[in-house]
Amino acid sequence: MGRKNRNPAPNPTPPRAAAAGGIAAVRADCDKALAYLQRGNPSKALRLLRDAVARHGVDGEGSPLLLRAQGTVHSRAAAPLNDPAARARHHRAALQAARRAVELAPDSLELAHFHALLLYEAASGNRDYEDVIAECERGLRIEVPSDPAPHCLRLPAPGPDQLRDDLRNLIQKANLASISTWVKALGGTDDKLGFFRLADEPLELQPLPAAHRPMGIKKATKTPEERRKEIEVQVAAMRLVEQHQLPHNPAVAASSSPPLSEEDEAPCSSCQSGLKLRRS
């Protein structure tokens, strides 16, 4: 008996169409989970995302978007918590999801910015802020970024130029936060940072002009010890600004001048008074 002729197998679905369908299904699962998050039920949102990961796989086309959603839910769940241990667990889970998403899509500016934001939220020391800056710089080094739409929870996705600006602004915020940490460690307060600003500091971070004192009210005289401590805080903050600016801003490094000596003009009136105090 001869072999029966069998119908040829149908052509498989084109890879691009299959990928599009997979991403659409993943986005639908993410939207459903985020809806529960907006209703104040992050536990339900996380369960839905875990089920979606089991259904779509951990290395599928839509995995970065699922991981992005997981990181978002964990971050939002940590915000209202008063228990430091529980908040830290959510931050760790959010960062783990973001790191895995970046590993799957290393050329995504969207995921680089998201990862850096989570690092900034969880930062508590200078080394943490250095990690924020390092991730932002990694994102800025991406010359040909991938399409941000498949990795963005809300459409339309921001363009590459906007994401690069967001990364630069986050570097500024991390620099200021790091300096503030140093100032507080030296016994100062954030108001000591008003005498300088970073080269590209955004407008909302610029210090407001000091209000004029009414006539008849004299400025309180500071003791020599208070003035000495304030000068030490300012000098330490200025040195930290130079350490952050020179490696990350070639233009600043090329045009920077040598440190001012005591005979040169001081950058501000408070520094002038400090130099006079030291001479005396």
mmCIF file of C-alpha atoms in Angstrom:
data_model
loop_
_atom_site.group_PDB
_atom_site.id
_atom_site.type_symbol
_atom_site.label_atom_id
_atom_site.label_comp_id
_atom_site.label_asym_id
_atom_site.label_seq_id
_atom_site.Cartn_x
_atom_site.Cartn_y
_atom_site.Cartn_z
ATOM 1 C CA MET A 1 0.000 0.000 0.000
ATOM 2 C CA GLY A 2 1.265 3.384 -0.883
ATOM 3 C CA ARG A 3 1.580 6.145 1.628
ATOM 4 C CA LYS A 4 -1.363 8.440 1.914
ATOM 5 C CA ASN A 5 -0.767 11.963 0.877
ATOM 6 C CA ARG A 6 -0.923 14.191 3.914
ATOM 7 C CA ASN A 7 -1.881 17.796 3.829
ATOM 8 C CA PRO A 8 1.193 19.990 4.276
ATOM 9 C CA ALA A 9 1.506 21.629 7.649
ATOM 10 C CA PRO A 10 0.306 25.226 7.712
ATOM 11 C CA ASN A 11 2.943 27.905 7.656
ATOM 12 C CA PRO A 12 3.842 29.052 11.149
ATOM 13 C CA THR A 13 2.768 32.485 12.262
ATOM 14 C CA PRO A 14 5.299 35.087 11.212
ATOM 15 C CA PRO A 15 7.611 35.884 14.120
ATOM 16 C CA ARG A 16 6.815 39.574 14.074
ATOM 17 C CA ALA A 17 3.060 38.947 14.269
ATOM 18 C CA ALA A 18 3.512 36.431 17.062
ATOM 19 C CA ALA A 19 5.668 38.852 19.009
ATOM 20 C CA ALA A 20 3.110 41.612 18.558
ATOM 21 C CA GLY A 21 0.358 39.379 19.860
ATOM 22 C CA GLY A 22 2.479 38.352 22.841
ATOM 23 C CA ILE A 23 3.252 41.948 23.783
ATOM 24 C CA ALA A 24 -0.424 42.882 23.460
ATOM 25 C CA ALA A 25 -1.391 40.072 25.845
ATOM 26 C CA VAL A 26 1.352 41.089 28.286
ATOM 27 C CA ARG A 27 0.224 44.711 28.193
ATOM 28 C CA ALA A 28 -3.347 43.649 28.903
ATOM 29 C CA ASP A 29 -2.165 41.732 31.981
ATOM 30 C CA CYS A 30 -0.114 44.719 33.130
ATOM 31 C CA ASP A 31 -3.044 47.097 32.695
ATOM 32 C CA LYS A 32 -5.252 44.798 34.740
ATOM 33 C CA ALA A 33 -2.686 44.616 37.542
ATOM 34 C CA LEU A 34 -2.159 48.384 37.545
ATOM 35 C CA ALA A 35 -5.911 48.893 37.812
ATOM 36 C CA TYR A 36 -5.886 46.945 41.092
ATOM 37 C CA LEU A 37 -2.898 49.004 42.235
ATOM 38 C CA GLN A 38 -4.818 52.227 41.625
ATOM 39 C CA ARG A 39 -7.685 50.832 43.682
ATOM 40 C CA GLY A 40 -5.314 50.359 46.608
ATOM 41 C CA ASN A 41 -4.843 46.597 46.298
ATOM 42 C CA PRO A 42 -1.129 46.022 45.531
ATOM 43 C CA SER A 43 -1.287 42.428 46.816
ATOM 44 C CA LYS A 44 -3.831 41.506 44.147
ATOM 45 C CA ALA A 45 -1.777 43.340 41.531
ATOM 46 C CA LEU A 46 1.338 41.356 42.452
ATOM 47 C CA ARG A 47 -0.567 38.064 42.296
ATOM 48 C CA LEU A 48 -1.817 38.886 38.817
ATOM 49 C CA LEU A 49 1.698 39.743 37.673
ATOM 50 C CA ARG A 50 3.137 36.526 39.109
ATOM 51 C CA ASP A 51 0.490 34.572 37.228
ATOM 52 C CA ALA A 52 1.315 36.513 34.067
ATOM 53 C CA VAL A 53 5.024 35.713 34.417
ATOM 54 C CA ALA A 54 4.193 32.021 34.804
ATOM 55 C CA ARG A 55 1.966 32.189 31.736
ATOM 56 C CA HIS A 56 4.227 34.190 29.415
ATOM 57 C CA GLY A 57 7.614 32.948 30.643
ATOM 58 C CA VAL A 58 10.497 34.762 32.293
ATOM 59 C CA ASP A 59 12.470 35.332 29.084
ATOM 60 C CA GLY A 60 9.676 36.070 26.637
ATOM 61 C CA GLU A 61 9.276 39.076 24.395
ATOM 62 C CA GLY A 62 7.088 40.857 26.921
ATOM 63 C CA SER A 63 9.101 39.963 30.023
ATOM 64 C CA PRO A 64 10.746 43.408 30.399
ATOM 65 C CA LEU A 65 7.312 45.039 30.484
ATOM 66 C CA LEU A 66 6.079 42.530 33.080
ATOM 67 C CA LEU A 67 9.159 43.156 35.197
ATOM 68 C CA ARG A 68 8.673 46.899 34.799
ATOM 69 C CA ALA A 69 5.129 46.517 36.099
ATOM 70 C CA GLN A 70 6.316 44.378 39.016
ATOM 71 C CA GLY A 71 8.881 46.984 39.988
ATOM 72 C CA THR A 72 6.254 49.721 39.823
ATOM 73 C CA VAL A 73 3.809 47.840 42.054
ATOM 74 C CA HIS A 74 6.492 47.026 44.640
ATOM 75 C CA SER A 75 7.652 50.646 44.663
ATOM 76 C CA ARG A 76 4.119 51.991 45.154
ATOM 77 C CA ALA A 77 3.413 49.381 47.820
ATOM 78 C CA ALA A 78 6.496 50.467 49.784
ATOM 79 C CA ALA A 79 5.618 54.173 49.823
ATOM 80 C CA PRO A 80 2.888 54.213 52.532
ATOM 81 C CA LEU A 81 4.501 51.617 54.818
ATOM 82 C CA ASN A 82 5.802 52.636 58.242
ATOM 83 C CA ASP A 83 7.601 49.353 58.914
ATOM 84 C CA PRO A 84 11.211 49.803 57.700
ATOM 85 C CA ALA A 85 11.694 46.059 57.193
ATOM 86 C CA ALA A 86 8.569 45.692 55.041
ATOM 87 C CA ARG A 87 9.438 48.802 53.063
ATOM 88 C CA ALA A 88 12.968 47.500 52.472
ATOM 89 C CA ARG A 89 11.585 44.163 51.217
ATOM 90 C CA HIS A 90 9.447 45.922 48.630
ATOM 91 C CA HIS A 91 12.374 48.121 47.554
ATOM 92 C CA ARG A 92 14.595 45.061 47.119
ATOM 93 C CA ALA A 93 11.932 43.267 45.094
ATOM 94 C CA ALA A 94 11.411 46.352 42.915
ATOM 95 C CA LEU A 95 15.143 46.707 42.261
ATOM 96 C CA GLN A 96 15.488 43.005 41.497
ATOM 97 C CA ALA A 97 12.718 43.239 38.896
ATOM 98 C CA ALA A 98 14.227 46.386 37.371
ATOM 99 C CA ARG A 99 17.708 44.857 37.153
ATOM 100 C CA ARG A 100 16.327 41.773 35.435
ATOM 101 C CA ALA A 101 14.409 43.951 32.976
ATOM 102 C CA VAL A 102 17.591 45.894 32.168
ATOM 103 C CA GLU A 103 19.449 42.625 31.602
ATOM 104 C CA LEU A 104 16.796 41.519 29.107
ATOM 105 C CA ALA A 105 16.726 44.894 27.322
ATOM 106 C CA PRO A 106 20.101 46.603 27.918
ATOM 107 C CA ASP A 107 19.529 49.115 25.097
ATOM 108 C CA SER A 108 16.298 50.496 26.572
ATOM 109 C CA LEU A 109 16.482 54.107 27.783
ATOM 110 C CA GLU A 110 13.058 53.687 29.368
ATOM 111 C CA LEU A 111 14.214 50.808 31.570
ATOM 112 C CA ALA A 112 17.520 52.511 32.398
ATOM 113 C CA HIS A 113 15.624 55.556 33.662
ATOM 114 C CA PHE A 114 13.186 53.378 35.598
ATOM 115 C CA HIS A 115 16.023 51.427 37.229
ATOM 116 C CA ALA A 116 17.817 54.656 38.162
ATOM 117 C CA LEU A 117 14.616 56.075 39.674
ATOM 118 C CA LEU A 118 14.183 53.015 41.883
ATOM 119 C CA LEU A 119 17.816 53.268 42.972
ATOM 120 C CA TYR A 120 17.205 56.920 43.859
ATOM 121 C CA GLU A 121 14.084 56.100 45.867
ATOM 122 C CA ALA A 122 15.930 53.465 47.898
ATOM 123 C CA ALA A 123 19.143 55.494 48.336
ATOM 124 C CA SER A 124 20.216 56.450 51.852
ATOM 125 C CA GLY A 125 23.939 57.186 51.521
ATOM 126 C CA ASN A 126 26.590 58.556 49.196
ATOM 127 C CA ARG A 127 27.440 55.143 47.755
ATOM 128 C CA ASP A 128 23.769 54.607 46.864
ATOM 129 C CA TYR A 129 23.675 57.931 45.028
ATOM 130 C CA GLU A 130 26.825 56.926 43.150
ATOM 131 C CA ASP A 131 24.920 53.857 41.935
ATOM 132 C CA VAL A 132 22.132 56.158 40.716
ATOM 133 C CA ILE A 133 24.608 58.287 38.772
ATOM 134 C CA ALA A 134 26.334 55.211 37.337
ATOM 135 C CA GLU A 135 23.045 53.827 35.988
ATOM 136 C CA CYS A 136 22.097 57.208 34.515
ATOM 137 C CA GLU A 137 25.463 57.436 32.788
ATOM 138 C CA ARG A 138 25.071 53.908 31.447
ATOM 139 C CA GLY A 139 21.775 54.956 29.910
ATOM 140 C CA LEU A 140 23.310 58.091 28.407
ATOM 141 C CA ARG A 141 26.004 55.960 26.763
ATOM 142 C CA ILE A 142 23.377 54.028 24.768
ATOM 143 C CA GLU A 143 23.952 55.364 21.255
ATOM 144 C CA VAL A 144 21.157 53.493 19.463
ATOM 145 C CA PRO A 145 18.336 52.937 21.977
ATOM 146 C CA SER A 146 15.564 50.466 21.351
ATOM 147 C CA ASP A 147 11.955 51.504 20.883
ATOM 148 C CA PRO A 148 10.699 52.628 24.329
ATOM 149 C CA ALA A 149 7.058 51.728 23.627
ATOM 150 C CA PRO A 150 7.324 47.961 24.406
ATOM 151 C CA HIS A 151 8.843 48.792 27.814
ATOM 152 C CA CYS A 152 6.599 51.697 28.815
ATOM 153 C CA LEU A 153 3.490 51.158 30.933
ATOM 154 C CA ARG A 154 1.724 54.248 29.605
ATOM 155 C CA LEU A 155 1.436 55.109 25.935
ATOM 156 C CA PRO A 156 2.479 57.139 24.058
ATOM 157 C CA ALA A 157 5.986 56.504 25.323
ATOM 158 C CA PRO A 158 8.424 59.403 25.790
ATOM 159 C CA GLY A 159 11.005 59.926 23.091
ATOM 160 C CA PRO A 160 14.749 59.248 23.454
ATOM 161 C CA ASP A 161 15.597 62.952 23.851
ATOM 162 C CA GLN A 162 13.148 63.354 26.705
ATOM 163 C CA LEU A 163 14.463 60.222 28.417
ATOM 164 C CA ARG A 164 18.042 61.495 28.119
ATOM 165 C CA ASP A 165 16.971 64.793 29.686
ATOM 166 C CA ASP A 166 15.292 62.856 32.489
ATOM 167 C CA LEU A 167 18.504 60.918 33.095
ATOM 168 C CA ARG A 168 20.548 64.132 33.249
ATOM 169 C CA ASN A 169 18.069 65.703 35.673
ATOM 170 C CA LEU A 170 18.235 62.616 37.861
ATOM 171 C CA ILE A 171 22.029 62.935 37.958
ATOM 172 C CA GLN A 172 21.550 66.494 39.229
ATOM 173 C CA LYS A 173 19.153 65.331 41.936
ATOM 174 C CA ALA A 174 21.483 62.537 43.014
ATOM 175 C CA ASN A 175 24.392 64.995 43.202
ATOM 176 C CA LEU A 176 22.407 67.381 45.393
ATOM 177 C CA ALA A 177 21.159 64.571 47.612
ATOM 178 C CA SER A 178 24.700 63.269 48.032
ATOM 179 C CA ILE A 179 25.971 66.729 48.960
ATOM 180 C CA SER A 180 23.103 67.163 51.416
ATOM 181 C CA THR A 181 24.084 63.881 53.054
ATOM 182 C CA TRP A 182 27.659 65.102 53.438
ATOM 183 C CA VAL A 183 26.541 68.435 54.870
ATOM 184 C CA LYS A 184 24.319 66.767 57.445
ATOM 185 C CA ALA A 185 27.110 64.366 58.368
ATOM 186 C CA LEU A 186 29.313 67.393 59.091
ATOM 187 C CA GLY A 187 26.664 68.825 61.376
ATOM 188 C CA GLY A 188 25.191 71.335 58.956
ATOM 189 C CA THR A 189 21.726 71.770 57.471
ATOM 190 C CA ASP A 190 20.371 71.974 53.937
ATOM 191 C CA ASP A 191 20.206 75.791 54.060
ATOM 192 C CA LYS A 192 24.022 75.802 53.856
ATOM 193 C CA LEU A 193 23.675 74.647 50.231
ATOM 194 C CA GLY A 194 22.123 77.932 49.099
ATOM 195 C CA PHE A 195 25.472 79.565 48.297
ATOM 196 C CA PHE A 196 26.141 77.448 45.189
ATOM 197 C CA ARG A 197 24.299 75.667 42.407
ATOM 198 C CA LEU A 198 25.254 73.004 39.893
ATOM 199 C CA ALA A 199 26.025 74.037 36.329
ATOM 200 C CA ASP A 200 22.813 72.622 34.817
ATOM 201 C CA GLU A 201 20.625 72.745 37.907
ATOM 202 C CA PRO A 202 16.931 72.667 36.971
ATOM 203 C CA LEU A 203 14.878 75.771 37.714
ATOM 204 C CA GLU A 204 12.815 74.206 40.479
ATOM 205 C CA LEU A 205 15.981 73.482 42.477
ATOM 206 C CA GLN A 206 17.344 77.013 42.387
ATOM 207 C CA PRO A 207 17.377 78.691 45.815
ATOM 208 C CA LEU A 208 14.864 81.493 46.302
ATOM 209 C CA PRO A 209 16.223 85.005 46.926
ATOM 210 C CA ALA A 210 16.485 85.929 50.573
ATOM 211 C CA ALA A 211 13.763 88.203 51.882
ATOM 212 C CA HIS A 212 14.782 91.731 52.943
ATOM 213 C CA ARG A 213 14.828 92.346 56.683
ATOM 214 C CA PRO A 214 12.560 95.126 57.945
ATOM 215 C CA MET A 215 14.262 98.346 59.041
ATOM 216 C CA GLY A 216 15.309 98.340 62.631
ATOM 217 C CA ILE A 217 15.938 94.562 62.812
ATOM 218 C CA LYS A 218 19.632 93.758 62.981
ATOM 219 C CA LYS A 219 21.194 90.517 61.877
ATOM 220 C CA ALA A 220 22.200 88.273 64.748
ATOM 221 C CA THR A 221 25.950 88.104 65.257
ATOM 222 C CA LYS A 222 27.425 84.618 64.913
ATOM 223 C CA THR A 223 30.021 83.354 67.305
ATOM 224 C CA PRO A 224 33.489 82.484 65.929
ATOM 225 C CA GLU A 225 32.758 78.788 66.509
ATOM 226 C CA GLU A 226 29.511 78.971 64.496
ATOM 227 C CA ARG A 227 31.245 80.793 61.651
ATOM 228 C CA ARG A 228 34.133 78.300 61.638
ATOM 229 C CA LYS A 229 31.711 75.352 61.464
ATOM 230 C CA GLU A 230 29.724 76.956 58.648
ATOM 231 C CA ILE A 231 32.911 77.543 56.637
ATOM 232 C CA GLU A 232 33.985 73.919 57.073
ATOM 233 C CA VAL A 233 30.595 72.737 55.813
ATOM 234 C CA GLN A 234 30.749 75.049 52.791
ATOM 235 C CA VAL A 235 34.294 74.018 51.855
ATOM 236 C CA ALA A 236 33.418 70.319 52.125
ATOM 237 C CA ALA A 237 30.316 70.821 49.967
ATOM 238 C CA MET A 238 32.265 72.748 47.321
ATOM 239 C CA ARG A 239 34.894 70.007 47.143
ATOM 240 C CA LEU A 240 32.184 67.385 46.705
ATOM 241 C CA VAL A 241 30.586 69.414 43.898
ATOM 242 C CA GLU A 242 33.944 69.560 42.089
ATOM 243 C CA GLN A 243 34.420 65.800 42.495
ATOM 244 C CA HIS A 244 31.021 65.155 40.883
ATOM 245 C CA GLN A 245 31.220 67.828 38.180
ATOM 246 C CA LEU A 246 34.727 67.299 36.781
ATOM 247 C CA PRO A 247 34.438 63.561 35.854
ATOM 248 C CA HIS A 248 30.906 63.903 34.440
ATOM 249 C CA ASN A 249 31.137 67.277 32.636
ATOM 250 C CA PRO A 250 34.118 67.589 30.242
ATOM 251 C CA ALA A 251 33.241 71.226 29.508
ATOM 252 C CA VAL A 252 33.464 72.118 33.172
ATOM 253 C CA ALA A 253 36.698 70.143 33.524
ATOM 254 C CA ALA A 254 38.305 71.925 30.556
ATOM 255 C CA SER A 255 37.346 75.421 31.736
ATOM 256 C CA SER A 256 37.845 74.905 35.448
ATOM 257 C CA SER A 257 40.415 77.110 37.173
ATOM 258 C CA PRO A 258 42.807 76.151 39.982
ATOM 259 C CA PRO A 259 41.580 76.474 43.576
ATOM 260 C CA LEU A 260 41.461 79.982 44.980
ATOM 261 C CA SER A 261 44.185 80.965 47.393
ATOM 262 C CA GLU A 262 43.646 83.228 50.364
ATOM 263 C CA GLU A 263 44.970 86.188 48.310
ATOM 264 C CA ASP A 264 42.458 85.560 45.462
ATOM 265 C CA GLU A 265 38.892 86.767 45.407
ATOM 266 C CA ALA A 266 36.612 84.424 47.362
ATOM 267 C CA PRO A 267 33.467 83.089 45.657
ATOM 268 C CA CYS A 268 31.021 84.451 48.219
ATOM 269 C CA SER A 269 30.788 86.883 51.112
ATOM 270 C CA SER A 270 30.499 84.136 53.715
ATOM 271 C CA CYS A 271 33.754 82.583 52.460
ATOM 272 C CA GLN A 272 35.414 86.019 52.638
ATOM 273 C CA SER A 273 34.411 86.410 56.256
ATOM 274 C CA GLY A 274 35.742 82.917 56.956
ATOM 275 C CA LEU A 275 39.115 83.712 55.441
ATOM 276 C CA LYS A 276 39.377 86.891 57.501
ATOM 277 C CA LEU A 277 38.522 84.889 60.585
ATOM 278 C CA ARG A 278 41.246 82.339 59.824
ATOM 279 C CA ARG A 279 43.835 85.085 59.315
ATOM 280 C CA SER A 280 42.955 86.633 62.652
#
